[in-house]
Each structure stands twice: as structure tokens, then as C-alpha cells.
Short mmCIF file of C-alpha atoms and ligand atoms in Angstrom, two decimals:
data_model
loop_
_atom_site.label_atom_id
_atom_site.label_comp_id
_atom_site.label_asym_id
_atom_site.label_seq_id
_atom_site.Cartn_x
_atom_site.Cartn_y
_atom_site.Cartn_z
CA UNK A 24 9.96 -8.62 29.68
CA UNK A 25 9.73 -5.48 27.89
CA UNK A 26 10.74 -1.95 28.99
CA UNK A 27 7.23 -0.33 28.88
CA UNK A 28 6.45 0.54 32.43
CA UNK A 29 3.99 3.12 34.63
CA UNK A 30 6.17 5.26 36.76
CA UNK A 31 4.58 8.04 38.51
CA UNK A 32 1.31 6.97 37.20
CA UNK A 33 2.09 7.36 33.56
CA UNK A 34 3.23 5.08 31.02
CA UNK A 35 6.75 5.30 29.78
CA UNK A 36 8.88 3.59 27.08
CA UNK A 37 12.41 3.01 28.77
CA UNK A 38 13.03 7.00 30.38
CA UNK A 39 10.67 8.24 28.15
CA UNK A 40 7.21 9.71 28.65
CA UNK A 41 4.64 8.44 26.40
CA UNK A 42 2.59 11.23 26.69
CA UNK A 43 5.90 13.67 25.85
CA UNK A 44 6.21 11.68 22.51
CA UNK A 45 2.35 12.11 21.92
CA UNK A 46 2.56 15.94 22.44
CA UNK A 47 5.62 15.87 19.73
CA UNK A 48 5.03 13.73 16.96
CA UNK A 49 0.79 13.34 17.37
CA UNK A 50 -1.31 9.84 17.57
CA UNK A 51 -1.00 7.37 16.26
CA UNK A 52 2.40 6.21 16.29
CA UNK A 53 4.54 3.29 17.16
CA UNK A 54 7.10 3.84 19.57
CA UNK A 55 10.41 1.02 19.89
CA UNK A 56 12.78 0.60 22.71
CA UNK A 57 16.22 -0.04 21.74
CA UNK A 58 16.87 -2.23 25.12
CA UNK A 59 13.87 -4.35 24.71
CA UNK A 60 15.33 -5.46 20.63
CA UNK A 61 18.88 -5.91 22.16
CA UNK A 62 17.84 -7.96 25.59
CA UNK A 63 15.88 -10.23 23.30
CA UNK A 64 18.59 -10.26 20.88
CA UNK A 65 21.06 -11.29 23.64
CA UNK A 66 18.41 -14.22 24.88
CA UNK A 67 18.55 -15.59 21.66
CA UNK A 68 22.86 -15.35 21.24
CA UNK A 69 22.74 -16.52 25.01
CA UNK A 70 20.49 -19.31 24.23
CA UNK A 71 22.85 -20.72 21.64
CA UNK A 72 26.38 -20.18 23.51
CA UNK A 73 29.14 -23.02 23.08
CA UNK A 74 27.53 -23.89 19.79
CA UNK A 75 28.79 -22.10 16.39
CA UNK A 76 25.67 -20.00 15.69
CA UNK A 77 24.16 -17.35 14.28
CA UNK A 78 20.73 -15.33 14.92
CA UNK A 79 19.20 -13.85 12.03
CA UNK A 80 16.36 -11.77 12.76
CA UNK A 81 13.24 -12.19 10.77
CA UNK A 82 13.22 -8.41 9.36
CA UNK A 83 9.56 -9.05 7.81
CA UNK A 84 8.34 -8.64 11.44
CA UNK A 85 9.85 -4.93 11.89
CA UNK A 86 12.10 -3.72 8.84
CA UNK A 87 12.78 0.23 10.03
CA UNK A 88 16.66 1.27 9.24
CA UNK A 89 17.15 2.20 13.11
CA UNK A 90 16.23 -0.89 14.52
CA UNK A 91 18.07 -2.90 11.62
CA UNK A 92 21.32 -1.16 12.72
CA UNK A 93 20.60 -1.16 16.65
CA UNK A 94 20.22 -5.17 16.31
CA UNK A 95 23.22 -5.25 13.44
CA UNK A 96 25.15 -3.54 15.65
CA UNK A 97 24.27 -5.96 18.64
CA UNK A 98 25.52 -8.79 16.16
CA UNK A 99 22.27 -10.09 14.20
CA UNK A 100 22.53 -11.30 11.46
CA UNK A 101 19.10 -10.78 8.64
CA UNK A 102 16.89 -13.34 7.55
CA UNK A 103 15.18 -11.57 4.14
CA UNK A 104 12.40 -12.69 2.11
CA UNK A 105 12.34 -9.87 -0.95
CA UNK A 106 14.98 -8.21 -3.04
CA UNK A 107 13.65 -4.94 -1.22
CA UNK A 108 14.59 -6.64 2.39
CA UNK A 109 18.22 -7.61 0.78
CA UNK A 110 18.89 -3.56 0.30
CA UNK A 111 17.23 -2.50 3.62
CA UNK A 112 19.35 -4.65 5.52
CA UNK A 113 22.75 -3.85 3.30
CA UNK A 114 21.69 -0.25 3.72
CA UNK A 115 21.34 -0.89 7.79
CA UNK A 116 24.89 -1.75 7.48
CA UNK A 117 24.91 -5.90 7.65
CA UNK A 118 27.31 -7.60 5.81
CA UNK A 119 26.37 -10.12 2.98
CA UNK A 120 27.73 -12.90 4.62
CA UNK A 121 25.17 -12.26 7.87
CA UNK A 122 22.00 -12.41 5.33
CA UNK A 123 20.09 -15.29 5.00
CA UNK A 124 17.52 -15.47 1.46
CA UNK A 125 14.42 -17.11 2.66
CA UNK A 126 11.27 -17.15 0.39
CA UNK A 127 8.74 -19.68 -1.91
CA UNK A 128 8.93 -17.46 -5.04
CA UNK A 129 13.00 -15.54 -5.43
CA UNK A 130 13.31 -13.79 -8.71
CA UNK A 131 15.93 -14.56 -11.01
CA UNK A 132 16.50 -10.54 -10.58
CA UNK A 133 17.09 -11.11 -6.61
CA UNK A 134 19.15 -13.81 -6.95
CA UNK A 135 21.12 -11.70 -8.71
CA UNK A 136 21.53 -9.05 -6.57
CA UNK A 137 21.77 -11.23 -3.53
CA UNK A 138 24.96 -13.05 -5.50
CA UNK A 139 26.35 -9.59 -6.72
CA UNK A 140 25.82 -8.31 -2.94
CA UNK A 141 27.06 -10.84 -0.97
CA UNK A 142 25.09 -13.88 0.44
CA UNK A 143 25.51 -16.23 3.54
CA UNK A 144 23.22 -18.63 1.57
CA UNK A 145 19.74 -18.78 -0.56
CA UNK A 146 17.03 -21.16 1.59
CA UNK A 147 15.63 -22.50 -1.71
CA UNK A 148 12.25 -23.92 -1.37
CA UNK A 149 11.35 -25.68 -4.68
CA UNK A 150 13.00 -27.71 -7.42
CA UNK A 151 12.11 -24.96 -10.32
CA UNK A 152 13.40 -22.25 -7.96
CA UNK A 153 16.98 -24.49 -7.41
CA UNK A 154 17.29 -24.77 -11.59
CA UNK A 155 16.64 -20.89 -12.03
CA UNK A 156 19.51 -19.84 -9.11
CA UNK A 157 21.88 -22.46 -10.73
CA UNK A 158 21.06 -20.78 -13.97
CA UNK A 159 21.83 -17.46 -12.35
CA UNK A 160 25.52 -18.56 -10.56
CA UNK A 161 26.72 -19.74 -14.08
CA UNK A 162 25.83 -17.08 -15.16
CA UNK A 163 27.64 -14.77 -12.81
CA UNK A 164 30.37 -16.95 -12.55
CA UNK A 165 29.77 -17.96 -9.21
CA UNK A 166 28.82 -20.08 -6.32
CA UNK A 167 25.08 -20.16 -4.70
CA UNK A 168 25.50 -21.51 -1.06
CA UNK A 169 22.60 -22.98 -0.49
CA UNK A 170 20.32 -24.84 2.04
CA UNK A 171 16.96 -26.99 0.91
CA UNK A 172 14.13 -25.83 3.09
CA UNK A 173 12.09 -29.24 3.95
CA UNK A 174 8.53 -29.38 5.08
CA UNK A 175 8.75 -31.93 7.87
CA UNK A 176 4.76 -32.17 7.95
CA UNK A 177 4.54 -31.61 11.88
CA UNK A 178 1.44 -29.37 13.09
CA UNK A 179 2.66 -25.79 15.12
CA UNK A 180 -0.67 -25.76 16.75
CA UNK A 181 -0.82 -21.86 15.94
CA UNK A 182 -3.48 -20.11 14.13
CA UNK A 183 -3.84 -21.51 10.14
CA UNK A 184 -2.93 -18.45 8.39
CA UNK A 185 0.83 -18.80 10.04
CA UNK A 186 1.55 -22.42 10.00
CA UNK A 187 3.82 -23.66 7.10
CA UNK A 188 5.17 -26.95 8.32
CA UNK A 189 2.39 -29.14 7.41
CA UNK A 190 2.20 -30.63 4.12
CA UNK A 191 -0.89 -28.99 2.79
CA UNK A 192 1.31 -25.69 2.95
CA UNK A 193 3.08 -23.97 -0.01
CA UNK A 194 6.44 -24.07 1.86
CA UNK A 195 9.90 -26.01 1.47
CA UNK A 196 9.98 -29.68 -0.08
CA UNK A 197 8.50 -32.68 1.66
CA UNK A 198 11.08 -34.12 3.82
CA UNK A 199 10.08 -37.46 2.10
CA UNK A 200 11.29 -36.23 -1.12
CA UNK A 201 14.66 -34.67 0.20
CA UNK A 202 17.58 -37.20 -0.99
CA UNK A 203 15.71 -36.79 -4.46
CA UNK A 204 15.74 -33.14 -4.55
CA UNK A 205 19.60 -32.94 -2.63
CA UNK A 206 20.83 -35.66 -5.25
CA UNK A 207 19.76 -32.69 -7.89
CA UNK A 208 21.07 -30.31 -6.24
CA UNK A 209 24.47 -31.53 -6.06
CA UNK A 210 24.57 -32.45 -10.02
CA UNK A 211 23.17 -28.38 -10.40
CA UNK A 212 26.31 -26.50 -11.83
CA UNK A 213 26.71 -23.16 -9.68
CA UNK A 214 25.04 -24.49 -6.68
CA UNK A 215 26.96 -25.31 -2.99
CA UNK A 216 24.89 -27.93 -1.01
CA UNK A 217 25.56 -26.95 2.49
CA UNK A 218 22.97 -27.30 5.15
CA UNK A 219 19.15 -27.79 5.29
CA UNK A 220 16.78 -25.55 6.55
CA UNK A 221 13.26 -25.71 8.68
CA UNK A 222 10.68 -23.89 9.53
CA UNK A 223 6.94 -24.58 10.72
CA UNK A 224 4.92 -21.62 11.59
CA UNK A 225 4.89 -18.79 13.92
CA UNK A 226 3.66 -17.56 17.49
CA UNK A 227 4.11 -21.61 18.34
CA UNK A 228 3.30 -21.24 22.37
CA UNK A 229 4.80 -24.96 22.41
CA UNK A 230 8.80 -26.47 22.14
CA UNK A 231 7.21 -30.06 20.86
CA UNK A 232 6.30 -29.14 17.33
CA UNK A 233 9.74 -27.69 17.16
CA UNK A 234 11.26 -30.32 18.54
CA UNK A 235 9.43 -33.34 16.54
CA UNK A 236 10.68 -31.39 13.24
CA UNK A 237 14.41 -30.58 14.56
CA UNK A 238 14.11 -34.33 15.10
CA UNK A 239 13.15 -34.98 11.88
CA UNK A 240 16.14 -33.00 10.39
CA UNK A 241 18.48 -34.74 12.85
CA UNK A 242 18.08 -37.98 10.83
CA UNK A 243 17.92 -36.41 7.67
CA UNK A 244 21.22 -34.89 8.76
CA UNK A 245 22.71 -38.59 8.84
CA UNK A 246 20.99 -39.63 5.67
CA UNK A 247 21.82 -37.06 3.46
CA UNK A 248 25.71 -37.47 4.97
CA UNK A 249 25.68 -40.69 4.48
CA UNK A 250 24.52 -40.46 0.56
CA UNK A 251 27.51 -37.95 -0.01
CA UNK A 252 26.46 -34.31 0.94
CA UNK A 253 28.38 -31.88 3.25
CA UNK A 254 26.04 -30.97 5.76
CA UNK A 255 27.55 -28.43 8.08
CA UNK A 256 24.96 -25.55 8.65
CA UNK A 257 20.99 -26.03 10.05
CA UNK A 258 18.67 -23.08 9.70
CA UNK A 259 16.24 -23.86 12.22
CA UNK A 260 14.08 -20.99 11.43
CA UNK A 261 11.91 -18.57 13.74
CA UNK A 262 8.63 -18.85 15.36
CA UNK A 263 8.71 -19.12 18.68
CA UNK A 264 6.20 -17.41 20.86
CA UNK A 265 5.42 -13.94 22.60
CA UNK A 266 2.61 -13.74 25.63
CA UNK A 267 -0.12 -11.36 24.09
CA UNK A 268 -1.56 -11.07 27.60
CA UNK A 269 -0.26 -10.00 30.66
CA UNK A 270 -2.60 -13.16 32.15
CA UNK A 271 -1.47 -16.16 29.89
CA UNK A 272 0.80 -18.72 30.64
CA UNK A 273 4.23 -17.62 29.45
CA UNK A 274 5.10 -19.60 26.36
CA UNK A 275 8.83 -21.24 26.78
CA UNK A 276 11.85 -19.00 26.90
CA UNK A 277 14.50 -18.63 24.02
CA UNK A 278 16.77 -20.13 27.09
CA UNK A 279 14.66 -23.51 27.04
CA UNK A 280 14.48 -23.46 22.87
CA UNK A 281 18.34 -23.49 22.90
CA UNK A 282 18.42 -26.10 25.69
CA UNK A 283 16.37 -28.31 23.45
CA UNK A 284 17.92 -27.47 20.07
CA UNK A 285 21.28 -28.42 21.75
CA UNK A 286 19.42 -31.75 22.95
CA UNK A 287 17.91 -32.49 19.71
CA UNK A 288 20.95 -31.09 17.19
CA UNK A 289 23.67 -30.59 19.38
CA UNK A 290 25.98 -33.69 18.85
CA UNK A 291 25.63 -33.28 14.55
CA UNK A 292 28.76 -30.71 14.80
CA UNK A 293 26.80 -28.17 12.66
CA UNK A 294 26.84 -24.28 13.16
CA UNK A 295 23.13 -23.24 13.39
CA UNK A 296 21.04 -20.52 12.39
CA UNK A 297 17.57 -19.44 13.66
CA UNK A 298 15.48 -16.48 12.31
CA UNK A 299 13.17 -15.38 15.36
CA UNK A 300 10.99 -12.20 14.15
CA UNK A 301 8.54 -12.33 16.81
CA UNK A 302 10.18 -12.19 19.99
CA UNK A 303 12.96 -10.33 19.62
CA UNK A 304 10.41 -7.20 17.81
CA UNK A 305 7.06 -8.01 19.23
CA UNK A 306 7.11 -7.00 22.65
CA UNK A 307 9.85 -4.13 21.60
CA UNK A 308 6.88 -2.01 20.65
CA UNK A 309 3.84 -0.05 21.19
CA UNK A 310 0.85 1.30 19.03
CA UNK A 311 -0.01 4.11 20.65
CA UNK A 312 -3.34 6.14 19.71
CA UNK A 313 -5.90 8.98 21.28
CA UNK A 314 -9.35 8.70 21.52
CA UNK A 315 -11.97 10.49 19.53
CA UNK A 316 -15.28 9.85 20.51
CA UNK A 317 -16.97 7.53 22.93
CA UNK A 318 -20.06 6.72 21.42
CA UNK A 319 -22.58 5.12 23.46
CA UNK A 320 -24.33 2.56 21.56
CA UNK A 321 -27.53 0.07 22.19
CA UNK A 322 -26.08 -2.04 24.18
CA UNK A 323 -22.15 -1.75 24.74
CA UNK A 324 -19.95 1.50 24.57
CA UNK A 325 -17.66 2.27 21.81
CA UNK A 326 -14.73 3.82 22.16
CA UNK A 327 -13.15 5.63 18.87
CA UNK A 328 -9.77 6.06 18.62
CA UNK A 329 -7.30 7.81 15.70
CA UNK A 330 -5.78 3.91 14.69
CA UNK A 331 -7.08 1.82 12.60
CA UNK A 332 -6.77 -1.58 11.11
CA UNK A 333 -4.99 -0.09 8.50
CA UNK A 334 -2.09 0.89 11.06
CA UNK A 335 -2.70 -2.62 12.66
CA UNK A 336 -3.87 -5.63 10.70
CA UNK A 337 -3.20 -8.20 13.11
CA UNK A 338 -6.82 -8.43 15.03
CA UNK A 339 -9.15 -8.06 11.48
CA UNK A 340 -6.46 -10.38 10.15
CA UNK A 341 -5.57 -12.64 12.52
CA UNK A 342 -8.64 -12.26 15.54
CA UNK A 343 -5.26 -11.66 17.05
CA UNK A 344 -5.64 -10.06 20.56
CA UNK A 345 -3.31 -6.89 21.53
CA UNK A 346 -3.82 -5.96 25.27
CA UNK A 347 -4.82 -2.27 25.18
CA UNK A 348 -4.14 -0.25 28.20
CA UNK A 349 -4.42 3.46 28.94
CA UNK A 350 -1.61 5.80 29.15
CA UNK A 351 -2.37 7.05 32.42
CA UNK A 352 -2.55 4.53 35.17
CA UNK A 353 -5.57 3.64 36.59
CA UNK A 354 -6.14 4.27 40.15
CA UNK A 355 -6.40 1.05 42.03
CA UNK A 356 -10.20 2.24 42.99
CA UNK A 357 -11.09 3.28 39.43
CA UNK A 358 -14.36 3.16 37.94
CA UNK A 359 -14.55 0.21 35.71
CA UNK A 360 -15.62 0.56 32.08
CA UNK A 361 -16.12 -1.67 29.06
CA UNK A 362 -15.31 -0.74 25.78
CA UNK A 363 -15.53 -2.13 22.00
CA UNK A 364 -12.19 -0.69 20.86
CA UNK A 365 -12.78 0.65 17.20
CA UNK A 366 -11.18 2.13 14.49
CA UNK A 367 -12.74 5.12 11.79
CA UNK A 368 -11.95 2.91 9.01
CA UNK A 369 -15.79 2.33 7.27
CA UNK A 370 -15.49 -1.67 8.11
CA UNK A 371 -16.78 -3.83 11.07
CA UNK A 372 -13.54 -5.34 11.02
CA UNK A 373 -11.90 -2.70 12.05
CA UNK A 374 -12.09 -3.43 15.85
CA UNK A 375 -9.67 -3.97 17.99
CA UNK A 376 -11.08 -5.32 20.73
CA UNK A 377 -14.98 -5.90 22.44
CA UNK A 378 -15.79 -5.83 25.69
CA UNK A 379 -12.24 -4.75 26.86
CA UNK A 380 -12.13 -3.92 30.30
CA UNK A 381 -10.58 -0.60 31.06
CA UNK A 382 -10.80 2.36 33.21
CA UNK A 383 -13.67 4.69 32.38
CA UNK A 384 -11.47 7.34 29.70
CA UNK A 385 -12.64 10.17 27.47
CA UNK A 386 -11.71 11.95 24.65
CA UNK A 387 -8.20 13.05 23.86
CA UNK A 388 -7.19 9.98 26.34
CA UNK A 389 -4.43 7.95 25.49
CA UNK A 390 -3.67 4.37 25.01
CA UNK A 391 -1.12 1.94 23.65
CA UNK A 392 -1.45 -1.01 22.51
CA UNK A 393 1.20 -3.68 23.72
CA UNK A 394 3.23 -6.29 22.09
CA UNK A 395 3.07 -4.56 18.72
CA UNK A 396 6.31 -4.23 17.24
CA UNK A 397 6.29 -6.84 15.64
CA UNK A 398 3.88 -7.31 12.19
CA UNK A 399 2.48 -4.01 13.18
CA UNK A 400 4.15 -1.14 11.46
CA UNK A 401 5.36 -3.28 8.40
CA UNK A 402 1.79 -4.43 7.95
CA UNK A 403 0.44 -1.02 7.44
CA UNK A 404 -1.34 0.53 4.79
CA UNK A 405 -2.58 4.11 3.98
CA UNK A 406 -6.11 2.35 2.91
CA UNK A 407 -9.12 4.98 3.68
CA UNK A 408 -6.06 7.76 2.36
CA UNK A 409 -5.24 7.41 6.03
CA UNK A 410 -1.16 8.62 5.90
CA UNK A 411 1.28 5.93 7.69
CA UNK A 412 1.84 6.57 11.30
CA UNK A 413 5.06 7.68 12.43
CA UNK A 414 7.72 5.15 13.79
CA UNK A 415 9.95 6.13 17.01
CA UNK A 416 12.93 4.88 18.15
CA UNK A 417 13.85 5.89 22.41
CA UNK A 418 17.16 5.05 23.81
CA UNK A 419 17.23 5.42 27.80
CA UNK A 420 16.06 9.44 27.82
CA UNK A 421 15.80 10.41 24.37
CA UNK A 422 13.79 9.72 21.35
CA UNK A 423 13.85 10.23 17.37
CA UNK A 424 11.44 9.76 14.92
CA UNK A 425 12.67 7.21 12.95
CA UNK A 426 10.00 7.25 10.31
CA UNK A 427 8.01 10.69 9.73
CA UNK A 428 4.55 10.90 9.00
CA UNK A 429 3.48 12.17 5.50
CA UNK A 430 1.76 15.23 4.76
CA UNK A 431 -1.58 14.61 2.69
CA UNK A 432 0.36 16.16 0.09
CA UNK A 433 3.37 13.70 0.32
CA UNK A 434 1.02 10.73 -0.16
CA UNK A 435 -1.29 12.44 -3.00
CA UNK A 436 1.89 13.06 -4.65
CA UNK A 437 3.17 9.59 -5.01
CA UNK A 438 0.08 9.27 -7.69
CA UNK A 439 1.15 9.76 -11.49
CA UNK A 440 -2.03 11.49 -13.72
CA UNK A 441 -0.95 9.91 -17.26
CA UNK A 442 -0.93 13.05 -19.69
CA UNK A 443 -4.10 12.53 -21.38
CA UNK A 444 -6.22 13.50 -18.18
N1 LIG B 9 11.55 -17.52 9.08
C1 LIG B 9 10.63 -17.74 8.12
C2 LIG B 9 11.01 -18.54 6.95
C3 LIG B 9 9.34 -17.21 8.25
O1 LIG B 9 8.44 -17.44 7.29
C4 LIG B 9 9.01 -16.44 9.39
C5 LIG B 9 7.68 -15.85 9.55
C6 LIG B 9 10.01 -16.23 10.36
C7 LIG B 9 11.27 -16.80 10.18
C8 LIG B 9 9.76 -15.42 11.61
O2 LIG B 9 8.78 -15.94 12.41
P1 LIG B 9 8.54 -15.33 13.88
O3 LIG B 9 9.76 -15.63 14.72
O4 LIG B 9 8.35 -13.86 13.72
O5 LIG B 9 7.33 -16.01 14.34
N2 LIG B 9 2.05 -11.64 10.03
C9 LIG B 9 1.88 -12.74 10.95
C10 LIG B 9 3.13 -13.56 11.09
C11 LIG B 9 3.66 -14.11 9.79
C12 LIG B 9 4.92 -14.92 9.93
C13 LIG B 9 5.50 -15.26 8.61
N3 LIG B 9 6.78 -15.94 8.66
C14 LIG B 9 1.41 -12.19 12.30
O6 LIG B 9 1.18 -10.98 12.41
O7 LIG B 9 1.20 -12.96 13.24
#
């Protein structure tokens, strides 16, 4: 469920017209809705009540300071992949001991500042990674909590370029070769054994690959006890599902993932951690663009709007599908149209959508794109010297931009000219 609703025959986000945004800040632009990130926030805490736990949202899928703080502020903790997601989410205002270091290739530099900074623990994914943060904590002086992420070779059924749980994948350690790598780990000066972590892939529609992997980390729970190690804390990472359409088959709720991590993990007495991304930002969001031209071509109709795959990646990256709807409601009688959505970057890739059945618009028409908060804005790029859309935040009846467009100026100035030119 999401807050982005016609009334009165227009679209709005929460009590805010879309079109009211468009008039003030120009297309494209994303637009957030702060009750949309907290309800799916709250699902997730919900989902986990009466077991010690804590939800750390995957801030790779939407990293903006205002919706950092609005979740931080609901309770979130942050699960960070990059030295630069470490100071976004200290600058939002979470605590070290809330922030989770995920990742297949930390610097000695961000361990570092993740140990200086405060750190709930490092997810270390490799036995050369393990050696270099012990180096590090001796170093400092200190302690690295960690967790061992383990590969438990299952298959998340999603689309190839966002599974990581089968062996073939760069991620974590093969769950065959865990007491090995845990026996090192606990002879590693500087290092804290304390939990084990998971995670196989993202947008899984599904609760069984989840569940034959928790189950997998349920025995190696016992095992690794049994050789010695204090296992208290399970990081069951993110990945569960969003509906991309409005006519799929709803993929499981976070209410039926906790009923089954409970099932699977529940009587191992261990405080657990997940890292959803997806559903708590996805579905908080909207792309929202104007159209140029419509173009008729040989045999289909174009229409041209002012986004591009450099503002969204996710369909030339992914063949991921974003439902596409027009600001304005259609009348129920309306004259039916099909379009090939499409972009003015100077690549066939950059379409959005063919064949896309819509109400017959024109230019200067608006329309959003659903379910893109999540690896939408973060994904961007300024390729074709197109300047980064804006990012805006509503709350019930207002609305701030939370991230400004640049001027052409702004982004030609980032560029150095070395002296001799
Ligand atoms: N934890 C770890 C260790 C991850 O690698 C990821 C996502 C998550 C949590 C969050 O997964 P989520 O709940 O959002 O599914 N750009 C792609 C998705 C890449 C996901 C990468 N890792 C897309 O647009 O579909």
C-alpha cells in the first residue's frame, strides 16, 4: 500500500498535488512520502515483535538525508555498504551502534572510520577482508564485532543480476567452509565473533528461498555453538519483494516473513537483524516526468518524455517494468492509446516501456512512474550532461525539496581544466 492516490481526478502524493509540485520544482523529479517509508518501516518492526530485533534499512536503495532521518527517527537502524554510506547515515543522525557494514570489498580506510565512528558490527565477507579488519582493530586498539556472511548456495528465483546466494556469486563464504573460516576468526587478534549473517538476492516474490537458507543458518547456528563460538546475533539480510504491477499477485507480506523467520530461527535465542531496502523505499516513491513530443512512428506511437534512463536505470538495466500512469485520471470512457514510453537519451535502451496502454495524452501531460523509490534516484547519472532530477520529500500537506536540481553551471563546474589547457 502506498499513499499515491487520484482524488478529484488528479494524482496526489499523501495531501499533495502532483501537478502543484510539477508547477514548482519542474519535471522530472522524484517525489517521497514520509507515511509510506514509516508504515513500511513499522511492518517490518511489527513483523519482528516479541523477538530482540533490529531493522536496518538497506540505504543503497534510497540514501537522501530526509528520508535517512524520517526512518532514523521512526527507529531504523542502517545497513551501509561504502565509507560514503557510513557518513550519510551518521550525518542523518543514527547512532554507530544502529549501523550495520555490509560489503565484498571494505577498505582498510572504512574500517577505520567505521571503528573510529562507532559500529554495531562489520558483515565480513571473505577471509583476506577478516585479516585486513583484524589488522585495523590492533591497530586502533580495539574490538571489530563482527558477523561472517555465508553463501548458503540456495537459488532466489529473481532476475541474475540481483541474486547473490548461489555459489557461483562473489558474495559471503560458502556455508560449507564456515567452521574453517569461524575457527580463524576466533584465533584473529582484534576481532569479536558474534553472529552470522545471510543474504540471497533481492525482489525474491517467494518466502521458500528465504526460508531453505534461514534453515541452513539454523544448523549452522548449533554447529558453530557447539565448536566454541558465541552466536547471539543473525543478520538475515533484505530482499524481500515489492508488486511492480497493480495486476500481479502480491508477493508475501513482511507480516508472513516474520511469521516464518520466527518458525525457522525463533527458538535459537538470538536478537536478529534484517536489512530490507526494497520495500520499505520502493513503493515510497514516484518518478514523475512531462511529455515532449508524441511522435508517430511506422508502426507504434512514441511518446517522449523529459526522463531518461539516466534518471532511471532499472528497465535498460534490469528489463525491469515500472507501471506508468498519467497524472490526470483517466475518464472511465477514455480513448485508449498505446505508447512506447521513451527517453531523449541517444540509445534504444532508453525505453521505458512498449506498448503501454494508457489514455490517449499530449504534450506537456504528466505522468509518474510508480514503485520507484527505491534504486531510482540513487541510480542516477547526469550521462548525456542531463543535470540530476530533483528529490522531494511531502509530509501530509506540505512538501520540500530535499535535493535541488543543478544549474548547467553547477554541474560544468564540478570539472577541473588542469593549468596547461
Ligand atoms: N542487504 C544486502 C547485503 C544487499 O546486498 C541488499 C541489496 C540489501 C540488503 C537490500 O535488498 P532489498 O531489500 O532492497 O531487496 N539495483 C537493483 C537491486 C540491487 C540490490 C543489491 N543488494 C534493482 O534496482 O533492482
Amino acid at each position: 500500500m502506498d499513499h499515491f492516490l487520484y482524488r478529484d481526478g488528479q494524482l496526489f502524493a499523501e495531501d499533495v498535488a502532483i501537478a502543484d509540485i510539477a508547477a514548482t520544482v519542474g519535471t522530472p523529479f522524484y517525489v517521497y512520502s514520509t507515511a509510506t517509508l514509516q508504515r513500511h518501516f513499522k511492518l517490518f518492526d511489527e513483523a519482528l515483535d516479541g523477538m530482540p530485533h533490529l531493522v536496518c534499512f538497506a540505504m543503497k536503495s534510497l540514501s537522501n538525508q530526509a528520508v535517512l532521518r524520517v526512518l532514523a527517527q521512526a527507529g531504523a537502524g542502517m545497513d551501509v555498504v561504502s565509507g560514503g554510506e557510513y557518513c550519510r547515515a551518521k550525518a542523518a543522525g543514527v547512532s554507530g551502534d544502529k549501523i550495520v557494514f555490509s560489503g565484498v570489498g571494505k577498505t582498510a580506510d572504512e574500517m577505520r572510520m567505521a571503528l573510529t565512528g562507532g559500529i554495531r558490527q562489520f558483515n565480513v565477507e571473505s577471509e583476506p577482508e577478516m585479516v585486513v579488519l583484524s589488522a585495523v582493530a590492533v591497530e586502533l586498539g580495539v574490538e571489530a564485532p563482527i558477523t561472517i556472511r555465508v553463501n548458503p548456495d540456495v537459488d532466489a528465483k529473481t532476475h541474475a543480476k540481483i541474486a547473490t546466494g548461489k555459489s557461483e556469486n562473489k558474495f559471503g563464504i560458502p556455508i560449507s567452509r564456515a567452521r574453517a573460516v569461524y575457527k580463524m576468526a576466533a584465533e584473529l587478534l582484534g576481532l569479536k565473533v558474534i553472529g552470522i549473517d545471510v543474504h540471497i538476492g533481492s525482489q525474491l516474490t517467494d518466502l521458500a528461498p528465504f526460508e531453505a537458507a534461514y534453515l541452513k543458518v539454523a544448523d549452522l547456528v548449533e554447529t558453530l555453538r557447539a565448536d566454541g563460538h558465541k552466536i547471539g546475533r543473525l543478520d538475515l539480510g533484505g530482499g524481500l519483494g515489492i508488486p511492480y504491477t497493480r495486476s500481479n499477485e502480491a508477493p508475501p507480506l513482511p507480516s508472513d516473513y516474520g511469521a516464518m523467520i520466527k518458525r525457522t530461527l525463533g527458538h535459537l535465542d538470538c536478537e536478529i537483524e534484517i536489512e530490507p531496502g526494497r520495500l520499505i523505499s520502493g513503493n515510497a516513491g514516484l518518478m514523475v516526468s512531462k511529455v515532449i513530443y508524441v511522435k508517430e512512428g511506422e508502426d507504434r506511437e512514441f511518446l517522449i518524455i523529459d526522463a531518461a534512463m539516466n534518471d532511471l536505470i532499472r528497465p535498460a538495466m534490469y528489463e525491469a517494468h515500472h507501471d506508468i500512469v498519467p497524472v490526470i485520471e483517466p475518464d472511465v470512457a477514455h480513448t485508449p492509446a498505446k505508447y512506447d514510453v521513451v527517453g531523449p537519451v541517444c540509445e534504444s535502451g532508453d525505453t521505458f516501456g512498449k506498448a503501454r496502454d494508457m489514455p490517449v495524452l499530449a504534450a506537456n501531460d504528466l505522468v509518474a512512474f510508480r514503485s520507484a523509490g527505491a534504486y531510482g534516484a540513487v541510480m542516477s547519472s547526469e550521462y548525456n550532461s542531463r543535470p540530476m532530477i530533483p528529490e522531494v520529500l511531502v509530509n501530509g500537506d506540505q512538501f520540500a525539496v530535499i535535493r535541488a536540481r543543478p544549474t548547467y553551471e553547477e554541474m560544468i563546474d564540478r570539472d577541473i581544466i588542469p593549468q596547461w589547457l
